[in-house]
Coordinates of C-alpha atoms (C1' of nucleotides) in Angstrom, one line a residue:
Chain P
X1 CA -77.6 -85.6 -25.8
X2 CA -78.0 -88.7 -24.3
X3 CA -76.5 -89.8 -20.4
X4 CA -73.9 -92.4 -20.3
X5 CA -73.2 -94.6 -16.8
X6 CA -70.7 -97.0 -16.1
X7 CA -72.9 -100.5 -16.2
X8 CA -70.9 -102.6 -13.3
X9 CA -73.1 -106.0 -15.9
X10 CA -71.0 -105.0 -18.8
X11 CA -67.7 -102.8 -16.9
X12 CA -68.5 -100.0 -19.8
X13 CA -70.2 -96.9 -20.0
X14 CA -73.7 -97.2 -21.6
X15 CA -76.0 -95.0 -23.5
X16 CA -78.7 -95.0 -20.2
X17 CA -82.1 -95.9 -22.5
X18 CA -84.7 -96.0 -19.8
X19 CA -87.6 -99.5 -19.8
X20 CA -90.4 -96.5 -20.5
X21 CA -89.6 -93.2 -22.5
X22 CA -89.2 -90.5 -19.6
X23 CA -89.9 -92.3 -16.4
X24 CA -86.7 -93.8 -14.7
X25 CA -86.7 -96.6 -11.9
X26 CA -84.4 -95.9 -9.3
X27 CA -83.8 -98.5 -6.5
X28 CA -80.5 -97.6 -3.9
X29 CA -79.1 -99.8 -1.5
X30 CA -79.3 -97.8 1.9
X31 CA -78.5 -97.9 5.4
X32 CA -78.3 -100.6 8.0
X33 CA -79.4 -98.7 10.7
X34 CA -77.7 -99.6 13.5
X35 CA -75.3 -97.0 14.0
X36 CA -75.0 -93.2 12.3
X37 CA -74.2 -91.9 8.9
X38 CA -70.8 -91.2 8.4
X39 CA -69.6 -89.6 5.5
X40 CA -68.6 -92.5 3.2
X41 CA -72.4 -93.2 3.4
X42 CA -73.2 -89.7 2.9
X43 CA -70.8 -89.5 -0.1
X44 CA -72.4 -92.6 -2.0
X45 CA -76.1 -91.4 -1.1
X46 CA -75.5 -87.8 -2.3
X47 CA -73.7 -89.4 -5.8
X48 CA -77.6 -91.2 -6.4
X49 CA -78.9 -87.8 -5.4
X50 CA -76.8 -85.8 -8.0
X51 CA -77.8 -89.0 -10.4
X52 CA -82.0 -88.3 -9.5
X53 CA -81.7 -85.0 -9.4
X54 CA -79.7 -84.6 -12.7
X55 CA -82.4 -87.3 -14.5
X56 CA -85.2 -85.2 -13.6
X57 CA -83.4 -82.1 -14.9
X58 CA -83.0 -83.9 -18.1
X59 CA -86.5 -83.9 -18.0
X60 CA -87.4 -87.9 -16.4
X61 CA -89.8 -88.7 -14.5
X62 CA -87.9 -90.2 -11.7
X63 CA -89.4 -93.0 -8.9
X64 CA -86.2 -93.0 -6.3
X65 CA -86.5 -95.7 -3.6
X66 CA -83.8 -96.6 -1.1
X67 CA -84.1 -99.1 1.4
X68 CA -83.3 -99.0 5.3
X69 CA -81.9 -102.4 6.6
X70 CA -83.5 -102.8 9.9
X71 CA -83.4 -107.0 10.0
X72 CA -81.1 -109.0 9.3
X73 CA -77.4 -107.7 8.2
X74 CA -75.3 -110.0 10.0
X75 CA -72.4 -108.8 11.9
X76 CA -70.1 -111.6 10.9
X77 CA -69.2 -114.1 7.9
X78 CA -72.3 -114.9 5.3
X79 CA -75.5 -116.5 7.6
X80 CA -73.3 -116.5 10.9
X81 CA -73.0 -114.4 13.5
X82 CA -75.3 -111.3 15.2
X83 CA -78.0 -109.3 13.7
X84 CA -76.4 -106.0 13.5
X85 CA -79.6 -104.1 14.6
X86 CA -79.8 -106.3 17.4
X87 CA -76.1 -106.3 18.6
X88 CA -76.5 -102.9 18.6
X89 CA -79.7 -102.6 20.8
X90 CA -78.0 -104.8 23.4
X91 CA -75.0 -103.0 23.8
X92 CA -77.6 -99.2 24.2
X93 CA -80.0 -101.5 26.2
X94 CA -82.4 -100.5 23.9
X95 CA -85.5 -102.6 21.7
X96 CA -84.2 -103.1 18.9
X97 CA -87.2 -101.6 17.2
X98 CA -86.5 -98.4 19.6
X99 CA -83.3 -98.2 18.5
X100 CA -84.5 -98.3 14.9
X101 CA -86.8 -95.6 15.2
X102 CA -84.4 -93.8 16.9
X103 CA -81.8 -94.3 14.0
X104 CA -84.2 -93.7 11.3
X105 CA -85.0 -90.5 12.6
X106 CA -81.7 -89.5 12.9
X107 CA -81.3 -90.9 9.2
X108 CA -84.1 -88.3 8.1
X109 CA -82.7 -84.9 10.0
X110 CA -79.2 -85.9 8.7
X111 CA -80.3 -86.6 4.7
X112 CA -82.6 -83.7 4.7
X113 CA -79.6 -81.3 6.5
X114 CA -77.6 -82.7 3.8
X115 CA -80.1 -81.4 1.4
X116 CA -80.4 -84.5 -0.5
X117 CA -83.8 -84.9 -2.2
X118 CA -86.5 -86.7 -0.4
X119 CA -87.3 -90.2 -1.8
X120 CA -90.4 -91.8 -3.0
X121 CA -90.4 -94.8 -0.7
X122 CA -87.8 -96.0 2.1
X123 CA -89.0 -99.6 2.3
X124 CA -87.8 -101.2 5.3
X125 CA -87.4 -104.9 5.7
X126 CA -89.4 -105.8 8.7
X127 CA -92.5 -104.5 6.9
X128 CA -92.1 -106.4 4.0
X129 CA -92.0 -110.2 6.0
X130 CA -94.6 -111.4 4.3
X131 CA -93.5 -111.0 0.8
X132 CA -90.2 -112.2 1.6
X133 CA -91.3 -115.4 2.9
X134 CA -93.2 -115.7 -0.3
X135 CA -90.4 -114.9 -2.6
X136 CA -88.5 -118.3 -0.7
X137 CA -91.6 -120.0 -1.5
X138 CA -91.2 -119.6 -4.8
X139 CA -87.8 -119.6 -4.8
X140 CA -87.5 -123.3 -3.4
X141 CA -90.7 -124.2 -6.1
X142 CA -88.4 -122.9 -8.6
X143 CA -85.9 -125.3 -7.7
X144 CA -83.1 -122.8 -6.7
X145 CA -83.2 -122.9 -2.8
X146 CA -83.1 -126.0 -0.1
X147 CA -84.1 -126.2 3.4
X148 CA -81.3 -127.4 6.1
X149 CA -82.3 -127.5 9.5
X150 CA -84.9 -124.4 8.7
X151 CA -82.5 -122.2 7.3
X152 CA -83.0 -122.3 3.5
X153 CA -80.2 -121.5 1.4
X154 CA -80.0 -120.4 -2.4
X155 CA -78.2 -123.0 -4.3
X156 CA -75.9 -121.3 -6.6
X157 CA -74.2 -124.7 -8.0
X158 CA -77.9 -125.0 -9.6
X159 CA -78.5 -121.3 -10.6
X160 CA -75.0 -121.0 -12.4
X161 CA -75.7 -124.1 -14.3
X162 CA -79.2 -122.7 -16.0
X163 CA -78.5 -119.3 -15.8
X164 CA -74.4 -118.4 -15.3
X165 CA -73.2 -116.4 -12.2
X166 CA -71.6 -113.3 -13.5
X167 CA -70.2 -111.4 -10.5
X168 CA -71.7 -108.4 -12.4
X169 CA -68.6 -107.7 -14.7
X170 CA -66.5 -110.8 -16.2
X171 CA -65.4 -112.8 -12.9
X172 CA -67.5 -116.2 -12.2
X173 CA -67.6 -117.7 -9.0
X174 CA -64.6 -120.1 -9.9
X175 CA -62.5 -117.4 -9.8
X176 CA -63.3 -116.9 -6.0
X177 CA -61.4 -117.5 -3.3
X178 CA -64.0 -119.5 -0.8
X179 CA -63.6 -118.3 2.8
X180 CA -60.7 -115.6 1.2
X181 CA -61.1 -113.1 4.5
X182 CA -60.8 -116.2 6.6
X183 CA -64.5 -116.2 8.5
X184 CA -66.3 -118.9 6.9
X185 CA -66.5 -121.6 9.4
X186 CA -66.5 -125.0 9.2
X187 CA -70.1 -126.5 10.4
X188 CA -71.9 -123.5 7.9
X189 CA -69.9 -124.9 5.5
X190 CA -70.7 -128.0 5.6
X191 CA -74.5 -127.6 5.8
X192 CA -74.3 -125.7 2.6
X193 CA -74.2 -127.9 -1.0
X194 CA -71.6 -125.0 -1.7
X195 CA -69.7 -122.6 0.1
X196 CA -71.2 -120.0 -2.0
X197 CA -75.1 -120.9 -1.1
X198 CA -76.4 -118.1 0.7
X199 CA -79.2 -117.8 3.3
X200 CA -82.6 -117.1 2.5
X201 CA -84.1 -117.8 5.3
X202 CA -82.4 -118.0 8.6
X203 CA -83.3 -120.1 12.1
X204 CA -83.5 -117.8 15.2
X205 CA -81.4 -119.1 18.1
X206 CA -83.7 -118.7 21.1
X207 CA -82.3 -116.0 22.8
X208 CA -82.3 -113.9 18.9
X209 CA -84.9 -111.1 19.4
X210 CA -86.2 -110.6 16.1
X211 CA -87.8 -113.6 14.8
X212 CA -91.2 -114.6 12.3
X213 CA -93.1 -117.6 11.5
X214 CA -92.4 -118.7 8.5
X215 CA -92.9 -122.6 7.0
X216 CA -89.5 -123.5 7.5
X217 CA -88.6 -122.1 11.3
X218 CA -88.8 -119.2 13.7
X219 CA -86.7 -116.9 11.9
X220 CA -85.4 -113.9 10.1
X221 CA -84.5 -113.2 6.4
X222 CA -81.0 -113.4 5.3
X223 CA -80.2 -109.8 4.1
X224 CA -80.0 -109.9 0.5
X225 CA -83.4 -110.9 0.0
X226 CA -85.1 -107.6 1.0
X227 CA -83.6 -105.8 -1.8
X228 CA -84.9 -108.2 -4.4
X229 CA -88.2 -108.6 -2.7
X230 CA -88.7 -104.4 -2.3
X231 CA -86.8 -103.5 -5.7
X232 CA -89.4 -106.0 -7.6
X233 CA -92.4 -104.9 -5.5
X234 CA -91.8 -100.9 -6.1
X235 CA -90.6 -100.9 -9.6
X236 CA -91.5 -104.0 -10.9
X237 CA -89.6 -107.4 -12.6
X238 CA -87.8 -105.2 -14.3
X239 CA -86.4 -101.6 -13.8
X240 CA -83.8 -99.2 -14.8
X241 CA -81.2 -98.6 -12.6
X242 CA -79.5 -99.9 -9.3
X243 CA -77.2 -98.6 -7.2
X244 CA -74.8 -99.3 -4.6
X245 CA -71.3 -98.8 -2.9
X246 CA -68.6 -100.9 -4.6
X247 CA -68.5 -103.4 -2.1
X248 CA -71.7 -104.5 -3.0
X249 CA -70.3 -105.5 -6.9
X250 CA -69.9 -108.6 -4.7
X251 CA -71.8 -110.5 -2.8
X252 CA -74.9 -108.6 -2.5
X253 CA -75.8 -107.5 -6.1
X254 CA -75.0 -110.6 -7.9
X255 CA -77.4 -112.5 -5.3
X256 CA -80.1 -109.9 -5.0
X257 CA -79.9 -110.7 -8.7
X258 CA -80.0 -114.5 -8.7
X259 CA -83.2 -114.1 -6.4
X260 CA -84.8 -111.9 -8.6
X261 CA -84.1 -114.2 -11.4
X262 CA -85.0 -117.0 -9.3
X263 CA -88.2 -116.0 -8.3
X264 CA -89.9 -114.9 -11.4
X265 CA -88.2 -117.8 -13.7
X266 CA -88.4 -115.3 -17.1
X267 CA -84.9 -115.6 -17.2
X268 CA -84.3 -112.0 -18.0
X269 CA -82.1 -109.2 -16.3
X270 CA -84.2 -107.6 -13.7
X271 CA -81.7 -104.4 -13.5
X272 CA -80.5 -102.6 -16.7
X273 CA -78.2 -100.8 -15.5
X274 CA -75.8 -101.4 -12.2
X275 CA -74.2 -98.4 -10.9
X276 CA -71.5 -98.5 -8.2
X277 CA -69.8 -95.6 -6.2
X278 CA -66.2 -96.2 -5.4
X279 CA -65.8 -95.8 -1.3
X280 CA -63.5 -93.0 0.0
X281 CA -60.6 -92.8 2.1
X282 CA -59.6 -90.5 4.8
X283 CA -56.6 -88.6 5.1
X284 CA -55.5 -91.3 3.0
X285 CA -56.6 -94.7 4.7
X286 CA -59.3 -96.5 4.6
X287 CA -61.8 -95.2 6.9
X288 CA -62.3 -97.0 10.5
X289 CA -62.9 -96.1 14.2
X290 CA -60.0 -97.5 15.3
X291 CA -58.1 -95.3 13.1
X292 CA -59.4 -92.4 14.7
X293 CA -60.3 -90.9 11.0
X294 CA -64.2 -91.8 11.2
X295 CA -66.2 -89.1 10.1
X296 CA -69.8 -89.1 11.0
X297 CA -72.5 -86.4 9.3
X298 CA -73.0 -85.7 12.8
X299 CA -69.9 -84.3 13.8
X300 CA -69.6 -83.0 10.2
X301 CA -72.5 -80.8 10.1
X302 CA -71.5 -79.0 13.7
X303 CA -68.8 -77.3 12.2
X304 CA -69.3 -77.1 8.3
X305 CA -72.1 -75.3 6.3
X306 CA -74.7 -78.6 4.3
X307 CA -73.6 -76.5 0.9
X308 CA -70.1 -77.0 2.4
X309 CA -69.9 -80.9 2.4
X310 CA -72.0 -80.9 -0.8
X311 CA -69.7 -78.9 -2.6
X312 CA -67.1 -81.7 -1.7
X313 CA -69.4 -84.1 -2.6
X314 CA -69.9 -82.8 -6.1
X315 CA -66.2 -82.3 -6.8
X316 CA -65.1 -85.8 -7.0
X317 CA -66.2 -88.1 -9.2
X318 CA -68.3 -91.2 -7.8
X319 CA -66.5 -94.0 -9.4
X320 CA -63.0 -93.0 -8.4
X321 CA -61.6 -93.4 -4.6
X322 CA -61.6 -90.0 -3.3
X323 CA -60.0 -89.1 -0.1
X324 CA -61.8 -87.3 2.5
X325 CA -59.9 -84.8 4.9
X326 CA -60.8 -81.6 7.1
X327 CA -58.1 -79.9 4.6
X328 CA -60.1 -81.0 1.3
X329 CA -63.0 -79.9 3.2
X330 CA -61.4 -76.3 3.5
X331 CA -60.8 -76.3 -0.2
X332 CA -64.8 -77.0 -0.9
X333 CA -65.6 -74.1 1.4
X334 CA -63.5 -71.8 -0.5
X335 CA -64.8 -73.4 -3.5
X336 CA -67.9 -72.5 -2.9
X337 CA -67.2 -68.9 -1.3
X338 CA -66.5 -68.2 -5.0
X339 CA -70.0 -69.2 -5.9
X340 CA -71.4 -67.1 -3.0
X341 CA -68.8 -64.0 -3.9
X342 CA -70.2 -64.3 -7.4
X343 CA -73.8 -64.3 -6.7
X344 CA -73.9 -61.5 -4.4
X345 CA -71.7 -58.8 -6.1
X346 CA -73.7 -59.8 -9.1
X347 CA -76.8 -59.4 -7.4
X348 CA -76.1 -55.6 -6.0
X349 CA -74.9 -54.6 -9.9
X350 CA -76.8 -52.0 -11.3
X351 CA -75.8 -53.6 -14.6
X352 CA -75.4 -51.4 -18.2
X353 CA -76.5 -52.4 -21.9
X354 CA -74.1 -54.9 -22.9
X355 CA -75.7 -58.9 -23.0
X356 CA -72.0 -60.6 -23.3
X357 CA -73.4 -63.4 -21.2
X358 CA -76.1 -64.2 -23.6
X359 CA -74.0 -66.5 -25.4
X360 CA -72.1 -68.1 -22.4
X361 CA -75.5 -69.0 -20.8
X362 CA -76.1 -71.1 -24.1
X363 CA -72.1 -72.6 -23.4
X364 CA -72.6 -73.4 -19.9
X365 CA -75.7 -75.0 -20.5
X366 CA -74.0 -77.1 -23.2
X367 CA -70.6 -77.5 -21.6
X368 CA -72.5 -78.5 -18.1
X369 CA -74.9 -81.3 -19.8
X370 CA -71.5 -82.8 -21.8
X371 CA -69.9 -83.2 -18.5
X372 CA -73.0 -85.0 -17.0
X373 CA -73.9 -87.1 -19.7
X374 CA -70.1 -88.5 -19.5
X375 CA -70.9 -91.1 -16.5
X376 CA -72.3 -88.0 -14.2
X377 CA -68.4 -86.4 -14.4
X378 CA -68.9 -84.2 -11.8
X379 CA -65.8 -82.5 -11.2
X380 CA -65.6 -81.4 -14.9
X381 CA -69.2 -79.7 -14.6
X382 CA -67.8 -78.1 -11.1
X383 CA -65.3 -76.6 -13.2
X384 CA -67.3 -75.3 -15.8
X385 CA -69.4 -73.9 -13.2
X386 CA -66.4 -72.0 -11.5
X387 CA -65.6 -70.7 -15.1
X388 CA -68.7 -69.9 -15.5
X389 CA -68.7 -67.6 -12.1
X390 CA -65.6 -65.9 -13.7
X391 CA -67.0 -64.5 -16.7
X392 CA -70.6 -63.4 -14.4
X393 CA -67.7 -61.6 -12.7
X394 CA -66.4 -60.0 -15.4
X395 CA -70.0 -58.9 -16.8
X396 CA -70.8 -56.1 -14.5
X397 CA -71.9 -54.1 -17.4
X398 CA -74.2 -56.8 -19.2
X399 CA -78.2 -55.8 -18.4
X400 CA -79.8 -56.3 -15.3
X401 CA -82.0 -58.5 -16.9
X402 CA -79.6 -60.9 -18.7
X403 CA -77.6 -60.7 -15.0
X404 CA -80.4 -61.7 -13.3
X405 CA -80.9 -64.8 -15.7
X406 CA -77.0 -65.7 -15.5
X407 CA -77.0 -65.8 -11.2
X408 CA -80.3 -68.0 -11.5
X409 CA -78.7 -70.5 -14.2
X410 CA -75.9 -70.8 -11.8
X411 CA -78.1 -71.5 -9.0
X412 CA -80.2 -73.4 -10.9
X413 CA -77.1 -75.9 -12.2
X414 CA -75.6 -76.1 -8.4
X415 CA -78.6 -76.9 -7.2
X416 CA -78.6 -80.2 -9.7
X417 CA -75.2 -81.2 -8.2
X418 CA -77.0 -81.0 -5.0
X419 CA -75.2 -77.6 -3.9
X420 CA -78.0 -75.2 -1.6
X421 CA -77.6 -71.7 -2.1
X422 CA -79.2 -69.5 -0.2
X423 CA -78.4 -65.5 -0.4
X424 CA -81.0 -64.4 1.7
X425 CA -79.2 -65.5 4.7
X426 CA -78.1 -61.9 4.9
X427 CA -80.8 -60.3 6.3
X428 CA -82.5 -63.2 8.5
X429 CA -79.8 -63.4 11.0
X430 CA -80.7 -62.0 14.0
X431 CA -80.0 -58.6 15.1
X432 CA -78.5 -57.6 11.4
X433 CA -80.1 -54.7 11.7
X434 CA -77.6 -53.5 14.2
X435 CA -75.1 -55.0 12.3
X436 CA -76.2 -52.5 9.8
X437 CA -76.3 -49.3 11.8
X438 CA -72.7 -50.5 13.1
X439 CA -71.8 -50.5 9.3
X440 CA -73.5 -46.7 9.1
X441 CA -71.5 -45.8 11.6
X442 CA -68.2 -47.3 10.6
X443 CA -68.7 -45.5 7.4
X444 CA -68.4 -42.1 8.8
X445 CA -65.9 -42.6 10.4
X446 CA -64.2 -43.3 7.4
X447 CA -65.2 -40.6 5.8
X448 CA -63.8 -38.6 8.4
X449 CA -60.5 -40.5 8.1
X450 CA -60.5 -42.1 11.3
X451 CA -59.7 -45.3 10.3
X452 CA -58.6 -47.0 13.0
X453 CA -62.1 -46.8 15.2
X454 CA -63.3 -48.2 11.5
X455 CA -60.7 -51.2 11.7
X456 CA -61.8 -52.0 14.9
X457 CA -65.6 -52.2 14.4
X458 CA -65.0 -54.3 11.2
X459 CA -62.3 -56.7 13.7
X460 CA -64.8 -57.0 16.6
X461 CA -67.6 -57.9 13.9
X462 CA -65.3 -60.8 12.1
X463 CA -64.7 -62.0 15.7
X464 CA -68.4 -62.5 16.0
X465 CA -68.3 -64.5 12.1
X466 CA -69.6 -61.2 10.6
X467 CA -67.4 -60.6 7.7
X468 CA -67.3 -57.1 6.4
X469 CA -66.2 -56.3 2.4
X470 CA -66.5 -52.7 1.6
X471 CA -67.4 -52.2 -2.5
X472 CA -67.9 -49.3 -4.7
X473 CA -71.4 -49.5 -3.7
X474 CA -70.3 -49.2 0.1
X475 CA -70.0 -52.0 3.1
X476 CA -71.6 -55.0 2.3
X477 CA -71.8 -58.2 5.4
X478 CA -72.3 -61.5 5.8
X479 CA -72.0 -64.5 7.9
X480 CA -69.2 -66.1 7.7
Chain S
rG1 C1' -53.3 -115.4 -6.5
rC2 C1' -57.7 -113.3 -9.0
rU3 C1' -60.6 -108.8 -10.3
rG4 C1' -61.0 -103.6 -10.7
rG5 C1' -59.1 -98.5 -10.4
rG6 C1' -54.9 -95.5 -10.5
rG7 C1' -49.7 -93.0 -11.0
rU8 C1' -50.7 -85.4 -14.4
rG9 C1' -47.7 -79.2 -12.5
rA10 C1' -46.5 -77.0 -4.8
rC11 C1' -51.3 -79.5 -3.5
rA12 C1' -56.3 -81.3 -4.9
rG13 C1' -58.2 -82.9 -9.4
rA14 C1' -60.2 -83.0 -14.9
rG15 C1' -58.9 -84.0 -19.8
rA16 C1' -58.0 -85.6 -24.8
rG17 C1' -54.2 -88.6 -30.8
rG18 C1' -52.4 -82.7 -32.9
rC19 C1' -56.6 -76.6 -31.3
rC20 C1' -49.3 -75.0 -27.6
rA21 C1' -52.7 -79.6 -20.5
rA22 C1' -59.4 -77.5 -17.4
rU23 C1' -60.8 -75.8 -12.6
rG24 C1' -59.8 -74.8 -7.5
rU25 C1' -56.3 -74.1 -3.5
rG26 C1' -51.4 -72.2 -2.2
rA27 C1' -47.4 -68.6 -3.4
rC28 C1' -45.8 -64.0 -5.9
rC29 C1' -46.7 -59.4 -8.8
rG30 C1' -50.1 -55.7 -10.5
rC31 C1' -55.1 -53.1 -10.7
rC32 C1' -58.8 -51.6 -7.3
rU33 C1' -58.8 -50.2 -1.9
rG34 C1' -57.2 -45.6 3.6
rC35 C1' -56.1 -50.7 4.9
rA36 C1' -58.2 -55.6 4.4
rG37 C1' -61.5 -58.7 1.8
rA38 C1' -63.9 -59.8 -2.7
rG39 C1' -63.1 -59.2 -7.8
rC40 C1' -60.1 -58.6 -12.2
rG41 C1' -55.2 -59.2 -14.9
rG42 C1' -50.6 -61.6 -14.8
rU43 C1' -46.8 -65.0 -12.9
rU44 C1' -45.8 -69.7 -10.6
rU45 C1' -46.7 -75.6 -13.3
rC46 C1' -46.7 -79.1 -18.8
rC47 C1' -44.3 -83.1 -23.1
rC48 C1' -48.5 -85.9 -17.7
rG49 C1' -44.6 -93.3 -13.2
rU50 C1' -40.2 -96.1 -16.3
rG51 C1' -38.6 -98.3 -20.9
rG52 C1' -40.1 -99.6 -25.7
rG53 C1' -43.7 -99.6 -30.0
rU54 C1' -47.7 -97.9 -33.5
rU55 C1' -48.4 -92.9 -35.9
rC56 C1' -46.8 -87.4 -40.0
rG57 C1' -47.8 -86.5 -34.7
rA58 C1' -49.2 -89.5 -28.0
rU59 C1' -49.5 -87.4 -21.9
rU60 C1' -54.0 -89.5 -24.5
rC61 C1' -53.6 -96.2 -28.4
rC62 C1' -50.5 -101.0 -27.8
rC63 C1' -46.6 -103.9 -25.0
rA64 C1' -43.4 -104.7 -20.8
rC65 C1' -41.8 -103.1 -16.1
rC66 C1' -42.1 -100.4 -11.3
rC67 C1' -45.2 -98.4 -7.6
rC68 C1' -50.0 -97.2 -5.1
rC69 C1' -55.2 -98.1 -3.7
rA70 C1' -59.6 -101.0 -3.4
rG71 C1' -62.5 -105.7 -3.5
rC72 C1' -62.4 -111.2 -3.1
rU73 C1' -68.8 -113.0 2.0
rC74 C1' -68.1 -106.6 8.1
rC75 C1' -68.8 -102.1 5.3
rA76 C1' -71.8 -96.8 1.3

RNA sequence: GCUGGGGUGACAGAGAGGCCAAUGUGACCGCCUGCAGAGCGGUUUCCCGUGGGUUCGAUUCCCACCCCCAGCUCCA
């Protein structure tokens, strides 16, 4: 069975047929870094997570690199405006290389907590000056890029003519609106050859803090170009997959692309396959501070379980615009209690002689892969999974073996949708051991039919998160 | 205006030309429990925006209409 994606180049799902038989190049569009991951990031980075992780359980071989923006994502229209990073470190009072480092870091704890596999490379622009300025170079011998006043634009009048402009799917730039959000002014405008000639290269105004030498000006790099120049360098002229929020369908992918094509002059697609994630809203609306429904991972992770948000993550599906709220949030932690339920009881079975879950480890494994290969359809595999869960609960007398086998295929298939489980947590939590002889106690007590000091012992420990579930097998606990 | 995605049972959210519409949440009943929880069983909900068409048969295909959301150089 063979993975089909939605290819944003073509707007249909493809059989995914990787450059080189089992190896896959990933490249992801990351973070600017000037201000935290909130959980519309999170959401799209943790779909190319679930997309590497779900490669390499197929069995590729799979190179993941996602850049960090740390130069040159302007606040404003195309080429106008602030550097981001920099706007940013003026308003902490910080370098803006300190605030960077500080971001980045932040950016590391916050993936990792997330539990989202750890990539091969995070390129960052401002170590990759070099080749960028070469990549204009060769851009402007090419004949697809002039110099105004030491800003160098791309000139995509000339690059549609030889090569056509698809906005990755069927629109051409015709069909644009120019200036359609209102922001383009009028001098930019008129230095460009075309209202849809992008920077390359941009001139620092003095007081700008980040600035190289290049042959056209003291400058920066207009923000598209460090995807082309770190995709091409990484993974080559060619590679398999790219990915990216929705809102980069347009402008940044369709120029990342002209560059790459630009530069190298073959001609050819330097991305197979374009993969976009729809964004999210929350509690309904689009997502934005002044709204008051911004999310960051931060404040996320204080109060929810990584498995918790991951399990949310993994129940919608990429393409489609989700909504985020606490209350859907709630559902995913109850979702995933059923997982945990099911793994523990299963896990303290004795287990009999019977092997019914023989044949629905085969199914799962079927049903599971079907639902992936259909353009990563999470939610279907989610629901397998759950259905899955039910019949491990009904199998109490299958064999200890064949039980042990069934828990670890669940783990083992959450863990590729990027869900952590981790049943030890039991016994690692500090002073469980009293929580146990408070349990011994409790017990007989309620053996002696005093049931209300029991009640009270099993209250006083769920005030305290412990939750208490008595079983054939006696009390069991966990956190809650 | 252009482009894309949607309108499914109380809610969230899958699905497929027919195998009487997954899964989770909520509610209710039962089993199990001293009680609770978890689990199990059952109920709660179907002709799936509206009107036409194609078909032996459509919620799934086609057409028209209504409504919603997103993008169109801030954004994952």
């Amino acid at each position: 069975m063979s993975l089909r994606l939605y290819n944003s180049l073509t707007n249909s799902k493809e059989d995914f047929v990787p450059i080189e038989e089992d190896t896959v190049g990933l490249y992801s569009c990351g973070q600017t870094i000037y201000e935290d991951m909130h959980v519309g990031n999170a959401k799209t980075y943790a779909a190319w997570d679930i997309l590497n992780r779900y490669l390499t359980w197929k069995g590729y071989d799979v190179f993941h690199v996602m850049n960090i923006t740390d130069v040159g994502h302007l606040t404003d229209d195309a080429d106008e405006g602030e550097d981001k990073v920099e706007k940013a470190a003026r308003e902490k009072k910080l370098e803006p290389m300190e605030l960077v480092t500080r971001q980045v870091r932040k950016w590391y704890r916050e993936m990792n907590a997330l539990n989202m596999k750890v990539h091969n490379i995070n390129p960052r622009a401002t170590g990759h000056m070099v080749e960028m300025i070469e990549a204009v170079k060769s851009i402007i011998e090419n004949g697809y890029a002039y110099e105004r006043n030491g800003t160098v634009y791309f000139d995509v009048t000339k690059f549609a003519q030889d090569h056509g402009y698809p906005i990755l799917g069927k629109r051409t730039v015709d069909s644009l609106e120019v200036g359609a959000g209102g922001r383009v002014s009028e001098d930019k405008l008129s230095e460009k050859r075309s209202p849809y000639d992008f920077a390359l290269w941009i001139k620092a105004e003095p007081e700008h803090l980040m600035k190289w030498p290049s042959p056209w000006s003291l400058g920066y790099p207009g923000w598209h170009l460090e995807c082309s120049v770190m995709a091409a360098k990484y993974l080559g002229e060619q590679f398999d997959i790219h990915t990216g929020g929705v809102d980069h369908i347009f402008p940044h992918h369709p120029n990342e692309r002209a560059q790459n094509m630009a530069m190298s002059c073959t001609g050819g697609e330097p991305v197979r396959y374009w993969v976009h994630s729809a964004h999210i809203t929350v509690n309904g609306e689009k997502m934005s501070k002044s709204k008051g429904n911004f999310y960051t991972v931060e404040e996320l992770l204080e109060n929810y379980d990584p498995a918790v948000i991951r399990t949310f993550f993994a129940s919608i599906h990429y393409r489609s615009q989700s909504d985020f709220s606490l209350e859907a949030l709630e559902e995913s932690k109850k979702r995933l209690e059923r997982f945990q339920n099911t793994l523990r009881t299963a896990d303290s079975w004795d287990g009999g002689d019977r092997d019914s879950l023989e044949d629905l480890m085969k199914w799962i494994r079927k049903e599971f892969e079907k639902a992936m290969d259909d353009d990563l359809n999470t939610p279907l595999a989610m629901s397998k999974l759950l259905e899955f869960a039910g019949h491990i609960n009904k199998s109490q007398d299958d064999r200890k073996e064949i039980l042990g086998r069934a828990t670890e295929l669940l783990k083992e298939l959450l863990e590729v949708l990027g869900i952590p489980l981790d049943p030890g947590q039991d016994n690692m939590v500090d002073g469980g051991e009293y929580i146990d002889l408070l349990l011994e106690i409790r017990q007989r007590l309620r053996e002696n039919g005093e049931f209300a000091l029991a009640d009270i012992i099993r209250d006083d420990l769920a005030k305290r998160n412990v939750v208490v579930e008595d079983t054939p097998e006696g009390a069991r606990w966990r956190m809650r």
